[in-house]
mmCIF file of C-alpha atoms and ligand atoms in Angstrom:
data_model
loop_
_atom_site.group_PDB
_atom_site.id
_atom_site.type_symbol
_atom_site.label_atom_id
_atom_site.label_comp_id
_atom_site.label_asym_id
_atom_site.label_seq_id
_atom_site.Cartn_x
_atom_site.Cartn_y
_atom_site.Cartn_z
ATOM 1 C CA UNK A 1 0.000 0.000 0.000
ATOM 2 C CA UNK A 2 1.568 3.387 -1.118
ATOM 3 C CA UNK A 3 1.281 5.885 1.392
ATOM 4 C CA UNK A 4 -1.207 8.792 1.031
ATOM 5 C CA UNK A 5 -1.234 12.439 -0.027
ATOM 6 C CA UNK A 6 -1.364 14.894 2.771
ATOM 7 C CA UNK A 7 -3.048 18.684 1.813
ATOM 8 C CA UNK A 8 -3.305 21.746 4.093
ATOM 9 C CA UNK A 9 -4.747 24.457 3.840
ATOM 10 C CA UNK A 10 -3.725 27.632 5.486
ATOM 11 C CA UNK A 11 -4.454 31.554 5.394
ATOM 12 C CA UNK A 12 -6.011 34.449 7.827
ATOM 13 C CA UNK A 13 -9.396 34.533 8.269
ATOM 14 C CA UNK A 14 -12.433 34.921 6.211
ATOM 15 C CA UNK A 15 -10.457 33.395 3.591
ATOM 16 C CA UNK A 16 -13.115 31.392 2.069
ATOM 17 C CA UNK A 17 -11.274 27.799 3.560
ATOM 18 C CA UNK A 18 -13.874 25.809 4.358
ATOM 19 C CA UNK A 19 -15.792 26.238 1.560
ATOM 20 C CA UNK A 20 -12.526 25.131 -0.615
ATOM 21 C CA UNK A 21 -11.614 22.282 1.451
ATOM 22 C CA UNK A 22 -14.826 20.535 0.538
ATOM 23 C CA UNK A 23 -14.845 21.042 -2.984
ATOM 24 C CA UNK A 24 -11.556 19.810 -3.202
ATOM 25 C CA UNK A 25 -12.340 16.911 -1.232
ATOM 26 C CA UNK A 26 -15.394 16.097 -3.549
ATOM 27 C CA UNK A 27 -12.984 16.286 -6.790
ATOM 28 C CA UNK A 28 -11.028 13.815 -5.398
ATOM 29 C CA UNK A 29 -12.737 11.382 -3.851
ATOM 30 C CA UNK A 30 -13.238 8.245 -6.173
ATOM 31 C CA UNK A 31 -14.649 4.747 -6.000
ATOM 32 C CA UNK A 32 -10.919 3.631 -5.246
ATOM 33 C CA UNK A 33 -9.523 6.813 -3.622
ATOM 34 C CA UNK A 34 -10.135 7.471 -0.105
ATOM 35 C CA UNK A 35 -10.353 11.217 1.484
ATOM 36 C CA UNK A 36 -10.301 12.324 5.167
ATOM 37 C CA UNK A 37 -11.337 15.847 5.434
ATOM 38 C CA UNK A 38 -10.569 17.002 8.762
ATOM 39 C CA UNK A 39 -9.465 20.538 10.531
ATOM 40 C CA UNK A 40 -7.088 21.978 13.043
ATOM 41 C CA UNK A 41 -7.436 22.625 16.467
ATOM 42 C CA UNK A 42 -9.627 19.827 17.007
ATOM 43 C CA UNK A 43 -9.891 16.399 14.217
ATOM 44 C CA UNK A 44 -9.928 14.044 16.966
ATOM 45 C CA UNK A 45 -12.268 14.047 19.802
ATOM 46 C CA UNK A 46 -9.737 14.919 22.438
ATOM 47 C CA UNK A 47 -8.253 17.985 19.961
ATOM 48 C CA UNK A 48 -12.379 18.685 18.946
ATOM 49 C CA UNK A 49 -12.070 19.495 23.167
ATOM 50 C CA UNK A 50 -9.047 22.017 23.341
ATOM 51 C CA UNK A 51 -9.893 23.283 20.386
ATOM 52 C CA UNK A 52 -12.781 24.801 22.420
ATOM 53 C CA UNK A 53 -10.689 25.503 25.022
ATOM 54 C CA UNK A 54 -8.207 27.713 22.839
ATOM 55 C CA UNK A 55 -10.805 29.344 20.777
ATOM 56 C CA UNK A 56 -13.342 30.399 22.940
ATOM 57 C CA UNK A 57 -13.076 33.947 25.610
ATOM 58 C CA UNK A 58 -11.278 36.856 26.079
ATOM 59 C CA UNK A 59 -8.683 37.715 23.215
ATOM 60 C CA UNK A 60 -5.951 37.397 26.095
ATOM 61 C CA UNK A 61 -6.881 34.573 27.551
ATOM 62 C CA UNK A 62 -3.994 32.840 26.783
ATOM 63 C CA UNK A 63 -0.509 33.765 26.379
ATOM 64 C CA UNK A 64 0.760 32.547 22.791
ATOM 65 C CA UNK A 65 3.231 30.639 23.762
ATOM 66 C CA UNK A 66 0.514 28.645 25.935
ATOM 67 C CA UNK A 67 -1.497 28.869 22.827
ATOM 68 C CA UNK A 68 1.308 27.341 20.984
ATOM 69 C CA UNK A 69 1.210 24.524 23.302
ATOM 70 C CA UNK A 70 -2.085 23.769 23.104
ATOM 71 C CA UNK A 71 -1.784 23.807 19.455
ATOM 72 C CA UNK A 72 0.579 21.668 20.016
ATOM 73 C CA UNK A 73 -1.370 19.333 22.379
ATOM 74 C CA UNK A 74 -4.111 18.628 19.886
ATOM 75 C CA UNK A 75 -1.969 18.617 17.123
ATOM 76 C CA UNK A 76 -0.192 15.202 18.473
ATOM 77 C CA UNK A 77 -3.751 13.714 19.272
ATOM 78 C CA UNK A 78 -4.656 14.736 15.825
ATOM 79 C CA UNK A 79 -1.877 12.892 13.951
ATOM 80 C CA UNK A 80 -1.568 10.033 16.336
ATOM 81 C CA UNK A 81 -5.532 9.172 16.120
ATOM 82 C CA UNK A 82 -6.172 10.361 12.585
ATOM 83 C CA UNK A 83 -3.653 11.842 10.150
ATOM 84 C CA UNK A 84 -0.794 9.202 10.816
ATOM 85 C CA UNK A 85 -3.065 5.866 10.176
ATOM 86 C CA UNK A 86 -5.173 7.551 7.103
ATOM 87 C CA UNK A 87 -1.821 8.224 5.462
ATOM 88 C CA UNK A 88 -0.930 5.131 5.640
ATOM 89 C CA UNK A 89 -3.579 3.217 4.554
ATOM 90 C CA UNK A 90 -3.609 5.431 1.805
ATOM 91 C CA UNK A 91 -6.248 7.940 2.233
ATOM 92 C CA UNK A 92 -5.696 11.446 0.625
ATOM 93 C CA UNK A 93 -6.083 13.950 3.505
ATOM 94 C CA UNK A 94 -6.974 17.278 3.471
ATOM 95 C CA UNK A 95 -6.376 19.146 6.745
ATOM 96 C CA UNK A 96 -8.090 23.186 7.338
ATOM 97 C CA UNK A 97 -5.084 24.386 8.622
ATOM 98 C CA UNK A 98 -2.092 22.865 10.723
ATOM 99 C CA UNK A 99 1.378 23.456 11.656
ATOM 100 C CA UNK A 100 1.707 26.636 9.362
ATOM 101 C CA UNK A 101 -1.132 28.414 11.084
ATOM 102 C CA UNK A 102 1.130 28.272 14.575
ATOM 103 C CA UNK A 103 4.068 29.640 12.717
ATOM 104 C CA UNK A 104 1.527 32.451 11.646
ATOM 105 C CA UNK A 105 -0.913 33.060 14.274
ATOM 106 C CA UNK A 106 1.386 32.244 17.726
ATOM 107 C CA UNK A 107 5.350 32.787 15.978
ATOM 108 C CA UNK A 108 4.794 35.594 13.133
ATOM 109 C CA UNK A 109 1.824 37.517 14.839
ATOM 110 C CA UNK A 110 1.985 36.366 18.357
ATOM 111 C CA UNK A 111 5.728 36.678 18.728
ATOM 112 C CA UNK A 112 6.596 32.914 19.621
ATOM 113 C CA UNK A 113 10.146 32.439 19.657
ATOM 114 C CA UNK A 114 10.785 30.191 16.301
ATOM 115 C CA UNK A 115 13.293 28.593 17.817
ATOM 116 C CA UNK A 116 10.022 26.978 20.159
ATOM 117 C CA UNK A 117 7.966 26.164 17.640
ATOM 118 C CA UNK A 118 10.784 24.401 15.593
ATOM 119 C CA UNK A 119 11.466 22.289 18.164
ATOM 120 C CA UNK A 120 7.541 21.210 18.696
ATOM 121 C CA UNK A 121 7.808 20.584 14.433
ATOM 122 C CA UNK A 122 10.628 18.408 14.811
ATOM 123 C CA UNK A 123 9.488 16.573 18.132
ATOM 124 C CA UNK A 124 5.711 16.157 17.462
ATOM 125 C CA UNK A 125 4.954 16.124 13.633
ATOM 126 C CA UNK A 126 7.831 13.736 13.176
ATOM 127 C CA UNK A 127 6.991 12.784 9.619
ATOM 128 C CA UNK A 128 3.788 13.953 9.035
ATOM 129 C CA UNK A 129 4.484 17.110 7.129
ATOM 130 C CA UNK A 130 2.222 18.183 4.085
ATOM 131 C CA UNK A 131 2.494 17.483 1.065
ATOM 132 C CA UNK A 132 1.200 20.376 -0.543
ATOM 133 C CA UNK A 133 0.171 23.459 1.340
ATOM 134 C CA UNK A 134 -2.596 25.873 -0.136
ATOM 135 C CA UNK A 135 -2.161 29.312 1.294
ATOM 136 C CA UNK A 136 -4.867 31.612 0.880
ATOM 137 C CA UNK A 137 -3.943 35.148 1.095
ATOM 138 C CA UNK A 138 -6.308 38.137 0.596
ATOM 139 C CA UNK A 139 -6.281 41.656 2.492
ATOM 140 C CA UNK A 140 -6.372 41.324 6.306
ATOM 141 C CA UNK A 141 -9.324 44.290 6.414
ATOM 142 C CA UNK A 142 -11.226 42.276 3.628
ATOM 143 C CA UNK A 143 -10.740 38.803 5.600
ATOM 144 C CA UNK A 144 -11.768 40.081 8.614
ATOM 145 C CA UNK A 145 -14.967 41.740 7.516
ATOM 146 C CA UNK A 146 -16.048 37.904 5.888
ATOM 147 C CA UNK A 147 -15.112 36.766 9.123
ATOM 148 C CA UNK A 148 -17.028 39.002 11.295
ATOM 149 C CA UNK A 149 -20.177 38.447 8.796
ATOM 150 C CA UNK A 150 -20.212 34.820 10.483
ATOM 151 C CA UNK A 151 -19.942 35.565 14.332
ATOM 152 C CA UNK A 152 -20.497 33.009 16.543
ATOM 153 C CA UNK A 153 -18.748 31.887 19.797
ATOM 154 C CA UNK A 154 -15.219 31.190 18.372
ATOM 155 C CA UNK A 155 -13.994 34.354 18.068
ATOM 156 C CA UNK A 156 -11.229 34.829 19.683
ATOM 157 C CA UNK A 157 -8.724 35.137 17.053
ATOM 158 C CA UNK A 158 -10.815 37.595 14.756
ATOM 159 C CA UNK A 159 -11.226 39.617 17.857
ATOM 160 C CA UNK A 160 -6.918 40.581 18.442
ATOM 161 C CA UNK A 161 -7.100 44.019 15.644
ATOM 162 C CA UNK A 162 -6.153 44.945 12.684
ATOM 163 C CA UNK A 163 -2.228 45.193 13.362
ATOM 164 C CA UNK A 164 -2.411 41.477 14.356
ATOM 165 C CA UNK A 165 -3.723 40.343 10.942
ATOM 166 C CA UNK A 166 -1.587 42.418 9.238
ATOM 167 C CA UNK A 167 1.740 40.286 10.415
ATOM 168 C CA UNK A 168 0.004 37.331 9.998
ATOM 169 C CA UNK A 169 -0.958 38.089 6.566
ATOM 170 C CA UNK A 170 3.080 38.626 5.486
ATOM 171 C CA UNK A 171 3.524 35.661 8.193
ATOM 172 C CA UNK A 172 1.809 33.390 5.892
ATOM 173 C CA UNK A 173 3.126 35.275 2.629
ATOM 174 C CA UNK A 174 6.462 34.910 3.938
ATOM 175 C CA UNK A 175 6.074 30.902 4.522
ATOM 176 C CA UNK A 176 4.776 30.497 1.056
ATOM 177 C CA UNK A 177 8.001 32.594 -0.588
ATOM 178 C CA UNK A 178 10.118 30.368 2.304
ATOM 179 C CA UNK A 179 9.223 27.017 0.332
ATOM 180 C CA UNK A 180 7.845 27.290 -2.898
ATOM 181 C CA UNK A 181 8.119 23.329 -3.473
ATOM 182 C CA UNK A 182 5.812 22.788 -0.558
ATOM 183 C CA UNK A 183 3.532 25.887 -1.034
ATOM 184 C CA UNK A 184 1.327 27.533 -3.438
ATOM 185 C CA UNK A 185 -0.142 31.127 -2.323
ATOM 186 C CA UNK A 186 -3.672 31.366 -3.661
ATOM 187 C CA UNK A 187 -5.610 34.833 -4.433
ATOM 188 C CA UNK A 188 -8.764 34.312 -2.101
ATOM 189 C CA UNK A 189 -9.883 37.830 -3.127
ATOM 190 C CA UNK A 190 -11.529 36.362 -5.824
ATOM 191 C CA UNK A 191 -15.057 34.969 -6.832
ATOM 192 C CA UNK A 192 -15.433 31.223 -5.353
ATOM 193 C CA UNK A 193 -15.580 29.219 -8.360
ATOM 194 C CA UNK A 194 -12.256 31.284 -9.630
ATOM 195 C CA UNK A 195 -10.181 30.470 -6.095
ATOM 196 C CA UNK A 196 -11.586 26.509 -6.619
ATOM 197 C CA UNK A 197 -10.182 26.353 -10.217
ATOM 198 C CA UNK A 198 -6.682 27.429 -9.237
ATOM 199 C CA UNK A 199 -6.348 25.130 -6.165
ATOM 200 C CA UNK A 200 -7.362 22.044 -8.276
ATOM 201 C CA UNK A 201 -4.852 23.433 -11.275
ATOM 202 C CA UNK A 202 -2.671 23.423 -8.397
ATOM 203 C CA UNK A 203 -3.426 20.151 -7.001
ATOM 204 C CA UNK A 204 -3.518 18.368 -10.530
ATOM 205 C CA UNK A 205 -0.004 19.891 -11.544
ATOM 206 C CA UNK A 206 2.039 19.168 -8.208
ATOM 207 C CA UNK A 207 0.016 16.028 -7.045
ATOM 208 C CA UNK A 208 -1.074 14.106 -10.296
ATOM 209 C CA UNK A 209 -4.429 12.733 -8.432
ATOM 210 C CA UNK A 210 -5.220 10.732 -11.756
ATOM 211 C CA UNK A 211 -2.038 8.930 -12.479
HETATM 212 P P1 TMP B 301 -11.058 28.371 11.806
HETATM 213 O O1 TMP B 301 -11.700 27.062 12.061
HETATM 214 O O2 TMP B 301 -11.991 29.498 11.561
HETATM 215 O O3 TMP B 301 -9.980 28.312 10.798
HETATM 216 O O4 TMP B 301 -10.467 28.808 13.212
HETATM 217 C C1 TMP B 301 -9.398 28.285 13.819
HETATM 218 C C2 TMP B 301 -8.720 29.416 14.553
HETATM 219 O O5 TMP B 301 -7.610 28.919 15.264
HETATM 220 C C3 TMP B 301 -8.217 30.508 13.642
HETATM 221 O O6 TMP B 301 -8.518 31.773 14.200
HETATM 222 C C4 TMP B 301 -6.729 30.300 13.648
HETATM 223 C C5 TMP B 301 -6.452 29.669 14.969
HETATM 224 N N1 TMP B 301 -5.290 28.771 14.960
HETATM 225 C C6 TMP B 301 -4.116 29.197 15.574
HETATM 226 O O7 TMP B 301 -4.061 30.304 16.098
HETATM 227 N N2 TMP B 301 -3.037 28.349 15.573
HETATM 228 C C7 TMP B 301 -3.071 27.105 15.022
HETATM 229 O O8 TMP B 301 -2.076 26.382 15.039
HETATM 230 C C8 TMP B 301 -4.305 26.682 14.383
HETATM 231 C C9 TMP B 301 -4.378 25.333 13.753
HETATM 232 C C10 TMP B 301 -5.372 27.550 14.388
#
C-alpha cells in the first residue's frame, strides 16, 4: 500500500477555507480513492475538546506561547488518532489548517520564539508534514470583515485588531516565498468558483491525483 497524499490548507481569516476544502475533497474522492477531510485545532475528539478551550473567551486569555502549546497538544492527538493511520492506509487527507497556522498566528503575529515552535515541528509532527500546502492570502481588512459576517462563539482570534492580521498576513506570505516546493499562495480575493479552479490546477499539476 503506497502511502497517502497529505493537503493543508492555510491563510487568515475569512479566507473562504472551508468552503474550498470541501470542494476539493469532492474532486477527489473516487470509487478507489479514499479522502479524510478534517481541521485543526480539534480532528480528533480529544483535539475537537481544546480546540474549544483555545478558541473560545477573552482575546488574552492565553498567552501565545501557551497557545502554541495547546496547538501543540491537539496537534499530536490529531496525527496520532487520525492523520498518521489515514496516510498510511492510503487515504488522501486534506487538513483546514495545521502546523503553518502556529508559525503564523502564535510565531509571526503572536511573537513565539521560532526557535520553540521548531522544536515542537521536529518533536511532534515527526513525519507527518504536508504534502502540498494551499495558502490563501487576501487583504487582512477584507478577511476580517467575511469573518465578522459569520460571528459566533469562536472568536477569539478575529477579535486581536487589525495590526495582528496584518503580520500574519506577510507571516503566511512569507512561509509560502520560504518554500515554494511545498507551497502555493492562492488569491482568495476572488469569486469562489475562480479560487476553486486554481487550487485544483494546483493540485492536478504538483500532485497528479489521476495517475
Ligand atoms: P477556523 O476554524 O476558523 O480556521 O479557526 C481556527 C482558529 O484557530 C483561527 O482563528 C486560527 C487559529 N489557529 C491558531 O491560532 N493556531 C493554530 O495552530 C491553528 C491550527 C489555528
Amino acid at each position: 500500500m503506497t502511502r497517502g497524499r497529505f493537503i493543508s490548507f492555510e491563510g487568515g481569516e475569512g479566507a473562504g477555507k472551508s468552503t474550498q476544502v470541501k470542494r476539493l475533497a469532492a474532486r477527489l474522492q473516487t470509487a478507489t480513492r479514499e479522502v479524510v477531510l478534517t481541521r485543526e485545532p480539534g480532528g480528533s475528539p480529544g483535539a475537537e475538546s481544546i480546540r474549544d478551550l483555545v478558541l473560545r473567551g477573552d482575546a488574552d486569555r492565553w498567552s501565545p506561547v501557551t497557545e502554541t502549546l495547546l496547538m501543540y497538544a491537539s496537534r499530536r492527538d490529531h496525527i496520532e488518532r487520525v492523520i498518521r493511520p489515514a496516510l498510511a492506509r492510503g487515504a488522501w487527507v486534506i487538513c483546514d489548517r495545521f502546523a503553518d497556522s502556529t508559525r503564523a498566528y502564535q510565531g509571526a503575529a503572536g511573537g513565539t520564539d521560532p526557535g520553540l515552535i521548531s522544536a515542537l515541528e521536529r518533536f511532534i509532527l515527526e513525519d507527518v508534514r504536508p504534502d502540498l500546502t494551499l495558502v490563501f492570502d487576501l487583504p487582512a481588512e477584507t478577511g476580517l470583515a467575511r469573518a465578522n459576517a459569520r460571528a459566533g462563539a469562536e472568536m477569539r482570534f478575529e477579535s486581536k485588531g487589525l495590526a495582528f492580521h496584518e503580520r500574519l498576513r506577510e507571516g503566511f506570505r512569507a512561509i509560502a516565498a520560504a518554500e515554494p516546493g511545498r507551497c502555493a499562495l492562492i488569491d482568495a480575493a476572488v469569486d469562489m468558483d475562480i479560487v476553486e479552479t486554481a487550487v485544483w490546477q494546483t493540485v492536478t499539476r504538483r500532485l497528479h491525483p489521476d495517475d
